[in-house]
Coordinates of C-alpha atoms and ligand atoms in Angstrom, one line a residue:
X285 CA -0.9 -17.9 1.7
X286 CA -2.8 -21.1 0.9
X287 CA -3.4 -19.7 -2.6
X288 CA 0.3 -20.0 -3.4
X289 CA 0.1 -23.8 -3.0
X290 CA -1.3 -26.5 -5.3
X291 CA -4.6 -28.1 -4.1
X292 CA -2.8 -31.4 -3.5
X293 CA -0.3 -29.7 -1.2
X294 CA -3.0 -27.8 0.6
X295 CA -4.8 -31.1 1.3
X296 CA -1.5 -32.5 2.6
X297 CA -0.9 -29.5 4.9
X298 CA -4.5 -29.9 6.3
X299 CA -3.9 -33.6 6.8
X300 CA -0.7 -32.9 8.7
X301 CA -2.4 -30.2 10.8
X302 CA -5.3 -32.5 11.7
X303 CA -2.8 -35.1 12.9
X304 CA -0.7 -32.6 14.8
X305 CA -3.7 -30.9 16.5
X306 CA -4.6 -34.1 18.3
X307 CA -1.0 -34.9 19.6
X308 CA 0.9 -33.5 22.5
X309 CA 4.4 -35.0 22.0
X310 CA 6.2 -33.6 19.0
X311 CA 9.8 -33.9 18.0
X312 CA 11.3 -31.9 15.2
X313 CA 14.7 -32.5 13.5
X314 CA 16.0 -29.7 11.3
X315 CA 18.8 -29.8 8.8
X316 CA 20.6 -27.3 6.5
X317 CA 17.4 -26.8 4.4
X318 CA 15.7 -24.9 7.2
X319 CA 18.4 -22.2 7.0
X320 CA 18.5 -22.1 3.2
X321 CA 16.0 -19.3 2.9
X322 CA 18.1 -17.3 5.3
X323 CA 20.9 -17.4 2.7
X324 CA 23.1 -20.1 4.2
X325 CA 24.1 -22.8 1.7
X326 CA 23.1 -26.4 2.4
X327 CA 25.6 -29.3 2.0
X328 CA 24.1 -31.5 -0.7
X329 CA 21.8 -29.3 -2.9
X330 CA 22.8 -29.5 -6.6
X331 CA 24.7 -26.4 -7.7
X332 CA 24.7 -24.6 -4.3
X333 CA 25.5 -27.3 -1.7
X334 CA 28.9 -26.8 0.0
X335 CA 29.9 -30.5 -0.7
X336 CA 29.4 -29.8 -4.4
X337 CA 32.3 -27.4 -4.3
X338 CA 34.5 -28.7 -1.4
X339 CA 35.5 -32.1 -0.3
X340 CA 34.4 -33.1 3.2
X341 CA 37.4 -35.3 3.5
X342 CA 39.7 -32.2 3.2
X343 CA 37.7 -30.0 5.6
X344 CA 35.5 -31.8 8.0
X345 CA 37.4 -34.7 9.5
X346 CA 39.9 -34.8 12.4
X347 CA 42.5 -36.2 10.0
X348 CA 42.0 -33.3 7.6
X349 CA 42.7 -30.9 10.6
X350 CA 45.7 -32.8 11.7
X351 CA 47.1 -32.8 8.1
X352 CA 46.4 -29.1 7.3
X353 CA 45.0 -27.2 10.3
X354 CA 45.4 -23.8 8.5
X355 CA 43.3 -24.9 5.5
X356 CA 40.5 -26.2 7.8
X357 CA 40.6 -23.2 10.1
X358 CA 40.4 -20.7 7.2
X359 CA 37.5 -22.6 5.7
X360 CA 35.5 -22.3 8.9
X361 CA 36.5 -18.7 9.3
X362 CA 35.1 -18.1 5.8
X363 CA 31.9 -20.0 6.8
X364 CA 31.6 -17.8 9.9
X365 CA 31.9 -14.7 7.6
X366 CA 29.2 -16.2 5.4
X367 CA 26.8 -16.8 8.3
X368 CA 27.4 -14.0 10.8
X369 CA 24.9 -11.5 9.4
X370 CA 22.2 -14.1 8.5
X371 CA 18.9 -13.9 10.4
X372 CA 16.0 -16.4 11.0
X373 CA 13.5 -17.0 8.3
X374 CA 9.7 -17.7 8.7
X375 CA 10.5 -21.4 9.3
X376 CA 12.7 -20.7 12.3
X377 CA 10.2 -18.2 13.6
X378 CA 7.2 -20.5 13.3
X379 CA 9.1 -23.3 15.1
X380 CA 10.0 -20.9 17.9
X381 CA 6.3 -19.8 18.2
X382 CA 5.2 -23.4 18.1
X383 CA 7.6 -24.4 20.9
X384 CA 6.5 -21.5 23.1
X385 CA 2.8 -22.3 22.5
X386 CA 3.4 -26.0 23.4
X387 CA 5.1 -24.9 26.6
X388 CA 2.1 -22.8 27.6
X389 CA -0.2 -25.7 26.9
X390 CA 2.1 -28.1 28.8
X391 CA 2.8 -30.1 25.7
X392 CA 6.2 -31.6 24.7
X393 CA 7.9 -30.0 21.7
X394 CA 11.6 -31.0 21.3
X395 CA 13.6 -29.2 18.7
X396 CA 16.8 -30.9 17.5
X397 CA 19.1 -29.6 14.8
X398 CA 22.0 -30.8 12.8
X399 CA 22.8 -27.2 12.0
X400 CA 25.8 -25.4 13.5
X401 CA 24.4 -21.9 13.0
X402 CA 22.4 -20.2 15.8
X403 CA 19.3 -19.1 13.8
X404 CA 16.9 -21.3 16.0
X405 CA 18.3 -19.5 19.1
X406 CA 18.0 -16.1 17.4
X407 CA 14.4 -16.9 16.7
X408 CA 13.8 -17.7 20.4
X409 CA 13.8 -21.5 20.4
X410 CA 15.4 -23.9 22.9
X411 CA 17.3 -26.3 20.6
X412 CA 19.5 -29.3 21.0
X413 CA 22.6 -29.2 18.6
X414 CA 23.7 -32.6 17.5
X415 CA 26.6 -31.4 15.3
X416 CA 28.1 -28.6 17.5
X417 CA 28.3 -24.8 17.2
X418 CA 29.9 -22.7 14.6
X419 CA 30.5 -19.9 17.0
X420 CA 32.4 -21.9 19.6
X421 CA 36.0 -23.1 19.6
X422 CA 37.9 -25.6 21.6
X423 CA 41.4 -27.1 21.7
X424 CA 41.8 -30.1 19.3
X425 CA 44.2 -31.8 21.7
X426 CA 42.9 -31.2 25.2
X427 CA 39.3 -30.1 24.4
X428 CA 39.4 -27.0 26.6
X429 CA 36.9 -24.5 25.4
X430 CA 38.5 -21.4 23.9
X431 CA 37.1 -18.0 23.9
X432 CA 38.8 -14.6 23.3
X433 CA 38.5 -11.9 20.7
X434 CA 40.2 -14.0 18.1
X435 CA 37.5 -15.8 16.1
X436 CA 35.3 -16.1 19.1
X437 CA 31.6 -15.5 19.2
X438 CA 30.6 -12.2 20.5
X439 CA 26.9 -12.0 21.4
X440 CA 26.5 -8.8 19.4
X441 CA 28.6 -10.4 16.6
X442 CA 30.2 -7.1 16.1
X443 CA 33.7 -7.9 17.5
X444 CA 34.3 -11.1 15.5
X445 CA 37.8 -11.5 14.2
X446 CA 37.8 -13.5 11.0
X447 CA 41.6 -13.8 10.9
X448 CA 42.7 -17.1 9.4
X449 CA 45.9 -17.3 11.5
X450 CA 45.9 -20.4 13.6
X451 CA 45.4 -20.0 17.3
X452 CA 46.9 -22.2 20.0
X453 CA 45.6 -23.4 23.4
X454 CA 46.8 -21.6 26.5
X455 CA 47.0 -24.9 28.4
X456 CA 48.6 -27.4 26.0
X457 CA 49.7 -25.4 23.0
X458 CA 47.4 -27.6 20.7
X459 CA 45.6 -25.9 17.8
X460 CA 42.2 -24.3 18.4
X461 CA 39.4 -25.7 16.2
X462 CA 35.7 -25.0 15.8
X463 CA 33.5 -26.9 18.2
X464 CA 31.9 -28.8 15.4
X465 CA 31.3 -32.6 15.1
X466 CA 33.3 -33.7 12.1
X467 CA 32.8 -37.0 10.2
X468 CA 34.2 -39.9 12.2
X469 CA 33.7 -38.1 15.6
X470 CA 31.2 -38.9 18.3
X471 CA 28.1 -36.7 18.9
X472 CA 28.0 -34.9 22.2
X473 CA 26.6 -37.4 24.7
X474 CA 24.0 -35.2 26.4
X475 CA 22.6 -33.9 23.2
X476 CA 22.3 -37.3 21.7
X477 CA 20.5 -38.6 24.8
X478 CA 18.0 -35.8 24.6
X479 CA 17.4 -36.5 20.9
X480 CA 17.0 -40.2 21.4
X481 CA 14.6 -39.8 24.3
X482 CA 12.5 -37.2 22.4
X483 CA 12.4 -39.4 19.2
X484 CA 11.5 -42.6 21.1
X485 CA 8.7 -40.9 23.0
X486 CA 7.1 -38.6 20.5
X487 CA 3.8 -39.1 18.7
X488 CA 4.8 -37.1 15.6
X489 CA 8.3 -36.7 14.3
X490 CA 8.9 -33.9 11.8
X491 CA 12.0 -33.8 9.6
X492 CA 12.6 -30.3 8.1
X493 CA 15.2 -29.6 5.5
X494 CA 17.4 -32.6 5.8
X495 CA 18.6 -35.1 3.2
X496 CA 18.5 -37.8 6.0
X497 CA 21.8 -39.2 4.8
X498 CA 24.0 -38.6 7.8
X499 CA 23.8 -41.0 10.7
X500 CA 23.2 -41.2 13.6
X501 CA 20.9 -38.2 13.2
X502 CA 19.1 -39.8 10.3
X503 CA 18.3 -42.8 12.5
X504 CA 16.1 -40.7 14.8
X505 CA 13.1 -40.9 12.4
X506 CA 13.4 -44.7 12.3
X507 CA 13.5 -44.8 16.1
X508 CA 10.4 -42.6 16.3
X509 CA 8.6 -44.8 13.7
X510 CA 9.5 -48.1 15.6
X511 CA 7.9 -46.5 18.7
X512 CA 4.7 -45.8 16.9
X513 CA 5.1 -42.2 15.8
X514 CA 3.8 -40.7 12.6
X515 CA 6.4 -39.1 10.4
X516 CA 6.1 -35.8 8.5
X517 CA 8.8 -34.6 6.1
X518 CA 9.1 -31.0 4.9
X519 CA 11.5 -30.7 1.9
X520 CA 10.9 -29.3 -1.6
X521 CA 13.0 -32.2 -2.9
X522 CA 11.7 -35.0 -0.7
X523 CA 14.0 -37.9 0.2
X524 CA 13.3 -41.4 -1.1
X525 CA 12.2 -42.3 2.4
X526 CA 9.5 -45.0 2.5
X527 CA 8.8 -44.6 6.2
X528 CA 7.3 -41.1 5.9
X529 CA 3.6 -40.8 6.4
X530 CA 3.0 -37.2 5.1
X531 CA 5.3 -35.3 2.7
X532 CA 5.1 -31.6 2.3
X533 CA 7.1 -31.0 -0.8
X534 CA 7.6 -27.2 -0.4
X535 CA 10.1 -24.8 1.2
X536 CA 10.1 -24.8 5.0
X537 CA 9.8 -21.0 5.1
X538 CA 6.6 -21.2 3.0
X539 CA 4.9 -24.1 4.7
X540 CA 5.9 -23.9 8.4
X541 CA 3.9 -20.7 9.2
X542 CA 1.0 -22.1 7.4
X543 CA 1.1 -25.5 9.1
X544 CA 1.3 -23.8 12.5
X545 CA -1.6 -21.5 11.7
X546 CA -3.7 -24.6 10.8
X547 CA -2.7 -26.5 13.9
X548 CA -3.6 -23.6 16.1
X549 CA -7.0 -23.2 14.3
X550 CA -7.8 -26.9 14.9
X551 CA -6.5 -27.2 18.5
Ligands
LIG663 N1 13.2 -25.9 2.9 C1 13.3 -27.2 3.3 N2 14.2 -28.0 2.8 C2 15.1 -27.5 1.9 C3 15.1 -26.2 1.5 C4 14.1 -25.3 2.0 N3 14.0 -24.1 1.7 N4 16.1 -26.0 0.7 C5 16.8 -27.2 0.5 N5 16.1 -28.1 1.3 C6 16.5 -29.5 1.5 C7 17.3 -30.2 0.4 O1 16.3 -30.7 -0.6 C8 18.0 -31.3 1.1 O2 17.3 -32.5 1.1 O3 17.4 -29.6 2.6 C9 18.2 -30.8 2.5 C10 19.6 -30.4 2.9 O4 20.3 -31.6 2.9 P1 21.9 -31.5 3.3 O5 22.6 -30.5 2.5 O6 22.4 -32.9 3.1 O7 21.9 -31.0 4.8 P2 21.7 -31.9 6.1 O8 20.7 -33.0 5.9 O9 21.5 -30.9 7.2 O10 23.2 -32.5 6.3 C11 23.5 -33.3 7.4 O11 25.8 -33.4 6.8 O12 27.9 -32.5 6.1 C12 27.0 -32.8 7.2 O13 27.4 -32.0 9.3 C13 26.7 -31.7 8.1 O14 24.8 -31.4 9.6 C14 25.2 -31.7 8.3 C15 24.9 -33.1 7.8

């Protein structure tokens, strides 16, 4: 696998592995790029990013839902169709293996994601979701979780109904919406607390597949840095982020298994 990478990149992978092998508190933040090799579009990649073709203002804000709930609901039903048969790629699998290894060795390895897909869980990881869950629904008005055969998540994903008819809450008659954090909404409190604690206490913070443009998630790397952590970024199109210590400018699915292999070899 090393042969596929340039000598400069191999040297960077080895530098990252050496650093990681001596540390026992690691925090990883993933974004849409980690699921790109599974066939799920990112938001901001040129050509393929969702926000290149759709306007977030029309589809991913509470105001948009209140203005045109049918449009927003059908867009998320379409996204569910797009995602339902996707499976973890080597990056998800390596992160799951790493987390399990860390647990065995009594090390701390916190995985945080901005993604609403469940590919980290499918790979076997325990993951904190900052931006909610694509497969969950709740009432927009009273917040009650909603689950039945209409548009609900079925663990086998065989009985999903992708109907784009709006559904109403049994308690208050409000419209049912996906349990996703939209622009302008607060992050789930418990998830954010877990993320802040892990970022503030880690020795190495790894950003994988995120443009680091959306706050507060993007602030976690800064919090880690202020508390003395080293930062590693994995992104084929690295962000202009001056606080990063090591940049691995390659696809996550290519480099994550390799990085893990090197860390295990050095540990
Ligand atoms: N491996 C690693 N990184 C990749 C890969 C890959 N195979 N393919 C693309 N990328 C990188 C891109 O270069 C880009 O920097 O992934 C990043 C994806 O960035 P965004 O599309 O902005 O996704 P993300 O950072 O997760 O967005 C944050 O924005 O719209 C909201 O709520 C949505 O959670 C999302 C948030």
